[in-house]
CSV table of C-alpha atoms and ligand atoms in Angstrom, one decimal:
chain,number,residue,atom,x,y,z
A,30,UNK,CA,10.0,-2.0,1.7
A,31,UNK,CA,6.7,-1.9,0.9
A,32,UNK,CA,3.8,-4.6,2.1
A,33,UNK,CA,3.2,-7.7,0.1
A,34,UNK,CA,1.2,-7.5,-3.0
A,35,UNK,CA,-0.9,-10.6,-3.4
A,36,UNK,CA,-0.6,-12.8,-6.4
A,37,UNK,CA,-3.8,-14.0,-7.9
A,38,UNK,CA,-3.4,-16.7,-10.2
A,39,UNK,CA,-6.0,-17.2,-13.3
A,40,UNK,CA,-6.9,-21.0,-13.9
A,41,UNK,CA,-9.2,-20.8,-17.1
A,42,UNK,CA,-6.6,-21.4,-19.6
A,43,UNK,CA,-5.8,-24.8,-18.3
A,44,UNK,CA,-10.1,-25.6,-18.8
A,45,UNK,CA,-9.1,-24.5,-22.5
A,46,UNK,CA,-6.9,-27.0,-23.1
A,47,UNK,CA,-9.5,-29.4,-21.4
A,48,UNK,CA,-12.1,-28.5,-23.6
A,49,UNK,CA,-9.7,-28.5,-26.7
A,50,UNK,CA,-10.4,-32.4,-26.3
A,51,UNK,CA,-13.3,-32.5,-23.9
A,52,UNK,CA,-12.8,-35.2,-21.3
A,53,UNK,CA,-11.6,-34.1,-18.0
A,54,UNK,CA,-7.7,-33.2,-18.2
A,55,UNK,CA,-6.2,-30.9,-17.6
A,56,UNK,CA,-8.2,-30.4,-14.3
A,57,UNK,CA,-8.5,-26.7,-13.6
A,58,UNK,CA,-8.8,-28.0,-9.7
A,59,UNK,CA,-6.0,-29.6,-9.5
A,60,UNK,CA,-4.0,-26.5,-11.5
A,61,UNK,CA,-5.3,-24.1,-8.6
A,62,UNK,CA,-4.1,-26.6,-5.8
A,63,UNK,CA,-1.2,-26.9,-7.2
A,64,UNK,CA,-0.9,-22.9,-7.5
A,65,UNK,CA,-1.6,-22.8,-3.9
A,66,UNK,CA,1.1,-24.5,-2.8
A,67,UNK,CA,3.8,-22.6,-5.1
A,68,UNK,CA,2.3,-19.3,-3.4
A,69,UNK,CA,-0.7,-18.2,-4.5
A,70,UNK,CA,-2.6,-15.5,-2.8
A,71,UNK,CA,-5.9,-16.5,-4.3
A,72,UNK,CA,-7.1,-18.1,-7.9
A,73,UNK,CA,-8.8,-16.1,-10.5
A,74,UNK,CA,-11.7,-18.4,-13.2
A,75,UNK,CA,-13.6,-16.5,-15.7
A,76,UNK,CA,-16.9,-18.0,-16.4
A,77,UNK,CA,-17.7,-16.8,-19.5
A,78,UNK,CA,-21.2,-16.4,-21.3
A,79,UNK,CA,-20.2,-18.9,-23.8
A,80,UNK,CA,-18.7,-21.4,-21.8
A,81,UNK,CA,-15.3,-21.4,-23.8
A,82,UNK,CA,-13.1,-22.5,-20.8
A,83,UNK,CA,-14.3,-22.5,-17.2
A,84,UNK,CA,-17.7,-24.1,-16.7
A,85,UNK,CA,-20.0,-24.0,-13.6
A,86,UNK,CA,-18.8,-27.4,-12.4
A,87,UNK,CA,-15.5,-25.9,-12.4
A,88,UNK,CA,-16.9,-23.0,-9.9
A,89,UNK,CA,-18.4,-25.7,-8.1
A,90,UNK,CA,-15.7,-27.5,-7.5
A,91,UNK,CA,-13.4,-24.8,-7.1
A,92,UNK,CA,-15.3,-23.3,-4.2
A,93,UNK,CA,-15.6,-26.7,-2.3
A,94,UNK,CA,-11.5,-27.0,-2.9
A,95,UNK,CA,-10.1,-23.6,-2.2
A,96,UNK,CA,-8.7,-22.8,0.8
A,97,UNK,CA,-7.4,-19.4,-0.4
A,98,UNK,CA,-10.1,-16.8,-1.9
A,99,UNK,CA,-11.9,-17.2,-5.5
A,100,UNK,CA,-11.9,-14.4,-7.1
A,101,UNK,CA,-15.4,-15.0,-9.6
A,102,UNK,CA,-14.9,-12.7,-13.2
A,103,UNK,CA,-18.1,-12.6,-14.6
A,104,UNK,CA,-19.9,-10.3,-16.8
A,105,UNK,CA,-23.0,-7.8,-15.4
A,106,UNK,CA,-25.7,-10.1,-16.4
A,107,UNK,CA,-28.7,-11.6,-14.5
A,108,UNK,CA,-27.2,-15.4,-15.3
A,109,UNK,CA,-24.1,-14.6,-13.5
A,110,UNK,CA,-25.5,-13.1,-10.5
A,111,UNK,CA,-27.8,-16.1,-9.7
A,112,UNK,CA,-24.8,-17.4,-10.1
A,113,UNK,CA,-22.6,-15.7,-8.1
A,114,UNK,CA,-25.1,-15.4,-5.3
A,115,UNK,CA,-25.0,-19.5,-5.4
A,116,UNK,CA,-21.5,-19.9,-4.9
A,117,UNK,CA,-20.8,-16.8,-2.4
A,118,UNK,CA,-16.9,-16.5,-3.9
A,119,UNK,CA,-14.9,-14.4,-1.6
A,120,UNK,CA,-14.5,-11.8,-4.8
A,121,UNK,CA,-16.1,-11.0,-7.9
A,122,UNK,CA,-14.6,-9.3,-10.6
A,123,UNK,CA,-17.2,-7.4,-12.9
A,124,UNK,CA,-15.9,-7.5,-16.6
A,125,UNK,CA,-16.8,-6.6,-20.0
A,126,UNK,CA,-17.8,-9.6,-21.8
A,127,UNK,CA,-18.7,-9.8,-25.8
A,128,UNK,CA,-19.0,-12.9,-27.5
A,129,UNK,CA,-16.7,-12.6,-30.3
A,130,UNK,CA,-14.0,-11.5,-28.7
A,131,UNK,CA,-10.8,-12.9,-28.0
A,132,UNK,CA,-10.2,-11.9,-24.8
A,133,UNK,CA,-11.5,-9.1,-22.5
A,134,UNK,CA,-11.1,-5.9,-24.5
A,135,UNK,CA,-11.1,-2.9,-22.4
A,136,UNK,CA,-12.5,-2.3,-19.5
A,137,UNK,CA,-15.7,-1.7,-18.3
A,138,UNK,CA,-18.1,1.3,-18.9
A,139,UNK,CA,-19.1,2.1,-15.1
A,140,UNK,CA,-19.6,5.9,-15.8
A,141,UNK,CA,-22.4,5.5,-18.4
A,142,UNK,CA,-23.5,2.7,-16.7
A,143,UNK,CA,-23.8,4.1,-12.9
A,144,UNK,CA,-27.7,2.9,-12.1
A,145,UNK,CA,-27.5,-0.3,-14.0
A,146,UNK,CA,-24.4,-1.4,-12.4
A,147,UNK,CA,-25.1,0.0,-9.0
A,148,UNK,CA,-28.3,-2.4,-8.7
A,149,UNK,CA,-26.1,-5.2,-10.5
A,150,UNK,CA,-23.4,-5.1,-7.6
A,151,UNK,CA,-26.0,-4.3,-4.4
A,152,UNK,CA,-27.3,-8.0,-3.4
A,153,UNK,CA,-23.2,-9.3,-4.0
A,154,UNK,CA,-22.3,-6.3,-1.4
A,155,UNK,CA,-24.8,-7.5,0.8
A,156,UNK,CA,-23.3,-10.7,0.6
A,157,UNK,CA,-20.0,-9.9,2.2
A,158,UNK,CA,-18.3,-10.3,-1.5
A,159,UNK,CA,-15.5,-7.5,-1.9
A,160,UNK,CA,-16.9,-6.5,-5.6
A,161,UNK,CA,-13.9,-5.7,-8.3
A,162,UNK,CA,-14.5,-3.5,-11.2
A,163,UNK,CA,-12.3,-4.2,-14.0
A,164,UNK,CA,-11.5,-0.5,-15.7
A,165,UNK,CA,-9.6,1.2,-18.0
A,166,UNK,CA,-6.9,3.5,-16.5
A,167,UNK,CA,-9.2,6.5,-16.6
A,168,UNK,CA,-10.2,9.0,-13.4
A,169,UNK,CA,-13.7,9.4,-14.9
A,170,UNK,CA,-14.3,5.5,-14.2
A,171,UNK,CA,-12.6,5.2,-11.3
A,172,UNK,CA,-15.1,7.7,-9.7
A,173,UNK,CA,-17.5,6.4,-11.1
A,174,UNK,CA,-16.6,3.0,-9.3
A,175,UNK,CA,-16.2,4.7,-6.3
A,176,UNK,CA,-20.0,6.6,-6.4
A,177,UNK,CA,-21.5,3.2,-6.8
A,178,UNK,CA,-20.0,1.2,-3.7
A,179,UNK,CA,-17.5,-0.7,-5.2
A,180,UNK,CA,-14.3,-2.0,-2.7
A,181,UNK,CA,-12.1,-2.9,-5.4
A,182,UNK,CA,-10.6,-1.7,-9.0
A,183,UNK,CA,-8.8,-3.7,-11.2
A,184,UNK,CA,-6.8,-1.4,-14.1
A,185,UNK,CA,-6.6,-3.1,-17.0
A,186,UNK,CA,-2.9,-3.2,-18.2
A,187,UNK,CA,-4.0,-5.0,-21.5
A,188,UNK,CA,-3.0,-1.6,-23.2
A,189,UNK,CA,0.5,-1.1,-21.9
A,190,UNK,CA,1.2,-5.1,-22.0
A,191,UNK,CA,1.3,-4.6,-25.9
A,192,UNK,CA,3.1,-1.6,-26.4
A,193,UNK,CA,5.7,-3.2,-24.7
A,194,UNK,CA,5.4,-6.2,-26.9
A,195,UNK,CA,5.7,-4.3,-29.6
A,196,UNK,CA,8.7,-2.2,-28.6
A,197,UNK,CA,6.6,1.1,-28.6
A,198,UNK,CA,8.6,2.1,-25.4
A,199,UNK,CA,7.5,5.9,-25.3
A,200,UNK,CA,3.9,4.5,-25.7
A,201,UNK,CA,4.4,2.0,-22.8
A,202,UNK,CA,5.9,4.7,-20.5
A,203,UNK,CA,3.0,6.7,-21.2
A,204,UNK,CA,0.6,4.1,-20.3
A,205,UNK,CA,2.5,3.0,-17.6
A,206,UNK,CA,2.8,6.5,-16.0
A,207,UNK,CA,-1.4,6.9,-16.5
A,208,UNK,CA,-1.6,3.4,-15.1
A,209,UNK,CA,0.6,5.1,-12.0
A,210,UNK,CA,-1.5,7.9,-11.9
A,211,UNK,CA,-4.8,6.5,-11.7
A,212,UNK,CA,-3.4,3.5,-9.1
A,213,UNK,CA,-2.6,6.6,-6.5
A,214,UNK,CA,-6.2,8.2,-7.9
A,215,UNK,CA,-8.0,5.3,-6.8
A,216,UNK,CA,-6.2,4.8,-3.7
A,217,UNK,CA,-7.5,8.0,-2.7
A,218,UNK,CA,-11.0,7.7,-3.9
A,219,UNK,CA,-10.7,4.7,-0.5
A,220,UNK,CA,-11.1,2.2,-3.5
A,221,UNK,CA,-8.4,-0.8,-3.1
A,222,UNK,CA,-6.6,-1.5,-7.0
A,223,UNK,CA,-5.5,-4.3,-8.5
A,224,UNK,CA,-3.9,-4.5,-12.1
A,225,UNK,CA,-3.7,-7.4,-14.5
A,226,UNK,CA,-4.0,-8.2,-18.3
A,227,UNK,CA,-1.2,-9.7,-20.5
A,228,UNK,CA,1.2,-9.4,-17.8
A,229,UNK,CA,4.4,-11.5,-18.3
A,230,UNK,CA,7.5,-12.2,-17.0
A,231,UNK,CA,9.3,-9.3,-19.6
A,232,UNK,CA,6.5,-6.2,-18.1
A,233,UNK,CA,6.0,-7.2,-14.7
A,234,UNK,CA,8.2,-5.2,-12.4
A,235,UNK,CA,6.9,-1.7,-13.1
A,236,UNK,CA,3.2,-2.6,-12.6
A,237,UNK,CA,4.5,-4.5,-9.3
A,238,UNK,CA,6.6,-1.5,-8.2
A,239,UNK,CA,3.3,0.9,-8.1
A,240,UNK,CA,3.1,1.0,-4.0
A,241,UNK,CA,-1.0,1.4,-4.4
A,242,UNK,CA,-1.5,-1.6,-6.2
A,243,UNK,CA,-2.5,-4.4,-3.7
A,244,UNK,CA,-3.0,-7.4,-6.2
A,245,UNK,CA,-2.1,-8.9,-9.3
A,246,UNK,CA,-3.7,-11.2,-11.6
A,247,UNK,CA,-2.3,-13.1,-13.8
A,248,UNK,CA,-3.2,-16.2,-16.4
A,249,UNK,CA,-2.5,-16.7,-19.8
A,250,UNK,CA,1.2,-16.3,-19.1
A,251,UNK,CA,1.5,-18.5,-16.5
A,252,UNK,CA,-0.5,-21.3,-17.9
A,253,UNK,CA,1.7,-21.0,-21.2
A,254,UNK,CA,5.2,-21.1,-19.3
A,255,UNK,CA,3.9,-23.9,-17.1
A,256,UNK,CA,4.5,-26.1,-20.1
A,257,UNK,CA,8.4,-25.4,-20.1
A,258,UNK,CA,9.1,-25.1,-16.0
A,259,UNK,CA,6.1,-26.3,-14.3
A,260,UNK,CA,3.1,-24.4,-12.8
A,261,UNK,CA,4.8,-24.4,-9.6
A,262,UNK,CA,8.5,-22.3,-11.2
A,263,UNK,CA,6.5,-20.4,-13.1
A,264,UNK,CA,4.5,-19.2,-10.3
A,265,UNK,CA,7.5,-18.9,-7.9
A,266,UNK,CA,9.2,-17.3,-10.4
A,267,UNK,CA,6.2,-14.5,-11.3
A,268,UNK,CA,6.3,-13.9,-7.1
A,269,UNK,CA,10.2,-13.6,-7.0
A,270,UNK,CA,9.7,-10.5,-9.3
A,271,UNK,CA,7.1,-9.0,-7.7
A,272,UNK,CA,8.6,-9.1,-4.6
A,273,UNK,CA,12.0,-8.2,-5.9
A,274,UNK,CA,10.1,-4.9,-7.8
A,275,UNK,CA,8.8,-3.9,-3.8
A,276,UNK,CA,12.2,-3.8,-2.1
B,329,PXP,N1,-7.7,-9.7,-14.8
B,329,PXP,C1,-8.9,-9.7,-15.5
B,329,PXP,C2,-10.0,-8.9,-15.0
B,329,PXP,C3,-9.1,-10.5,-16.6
B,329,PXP,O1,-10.2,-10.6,-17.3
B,329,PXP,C4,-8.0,-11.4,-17.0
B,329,PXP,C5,-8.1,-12.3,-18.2
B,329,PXP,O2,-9.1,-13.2,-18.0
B,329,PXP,C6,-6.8,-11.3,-16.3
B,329,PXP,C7,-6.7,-10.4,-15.2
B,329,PXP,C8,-5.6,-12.1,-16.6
B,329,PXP,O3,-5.1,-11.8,-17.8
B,329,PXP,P1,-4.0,-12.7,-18.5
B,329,PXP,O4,-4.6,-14.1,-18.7
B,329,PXP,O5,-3.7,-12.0,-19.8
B,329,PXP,O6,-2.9,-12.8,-17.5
């Protein structure tokens, strides 16, 4: 059997249905306690530029809650690393961030982007944060991650999460075997990976069965099935096949 890969559970959709009203419920806080105590390894809040769903009072009070890790995703800008270096989060995910978009598209651009996000990640290193790079399956980023200091990759499984939606199976295996490939690639590199994006209860067990992959996170889904089981069955549910992937 292999070890235990840690859950991370992503709170930001419940702040979206907050903000779809304003006021103060649902209360992201009280989501991630509550995802605690059904098994969660650690909680996962984007604070995006714009503000959509998790704010900085959520940070706040998430940090001041938590007794499992926060794992901060937050784009490469000066804002967000004032920020980050306020709140000390155990983890910080770097991500791609561009207004418009829906959700996070892709995955970062370390390799053309070395210098830049070498300096970017240096004070939260010097911190003590473990600093995540969220990345494409791809070897040239995942050296290029390794060069500049990072501990941790995420691989972004956005990609194959849709091709298995779609029933493009051959398509899915393909980016499930290069999602394979680069989790042993980075392993070697002495980088630790993680996976997550659109991961769901249908295309979980092959990214869980990867032995390198230490950690996943997951959101939207969980949120959105919440509203049929409960946060806590959903959760518990999400672990059950994770482990049940590792025996
Ligand atoms: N990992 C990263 C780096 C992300 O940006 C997101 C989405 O915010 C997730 C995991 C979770 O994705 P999902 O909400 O689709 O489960």
């Amino acid at each position: 059997m292999m070890d235990r890969q840690r859950l991370g559970v992503n709170i930001d959709h419940v702040a979206t249905i907050r903000n779809a009203r304003g006021g103060m419920y649902p209360d992201p806080v009280r989501a991630a306690l509550m995802a605690e105590i059904a098994g969660a390894d650690g909680i996962t809040a984007h604070l995006r530029e714009d503000r959509r769903h998790i704010r900085d009072e959520d940070i706040e009070a998430l940090v001041a809650a938590l007794t499992i890790p926060l794992n901060f995703e937050m784009a490469s800008t000066s804002e967000m690393q004032e920020i980050a270096l306020r709140f000390r989060p155990h983890a910080i995910c770097i991500v791609p961030e561009k207004r418009e978009e829906r959700t996070t598209e892709g995955g970062l651009e370390v390799a053309n982007d070395k210098n830049r996000l070498s300096d970017f990640i240096k004070p939260l290193l010097d911190l003590g944060c473990r600093v995540s790079l969220f990345v494409e399956p791809d070897e040239r980023q995942l050296e290029a991650s390794a060069e500049i200091g990072a501990t941790v990759v995420e691989l972004h499984t956005g990609a194959y999460c849709d091709y298995h939606a779609e029933g493009s199976n051959r398509f899915a295996l393909d980016e499930l075997a290069r999602i394979s490939r680069c989790s042993v690639f980075a392993n070697n590199l002495g980088l630790e990976v993680h996976a997550g994006h659109g991961l769901t209860f249908e295309n979980v067990s092959p990214i869980a069965a990867i032995p390198q992959v230490r950690e996943l996170n997951i959101g939207h889904f969980l949120i959105g099935e919440s509203v049929f089981v409960g946060l806590d069955n959903a959760i518990s549910q999400m672990r059950r096949l994770m482990v049940e992937a590792r025996l």
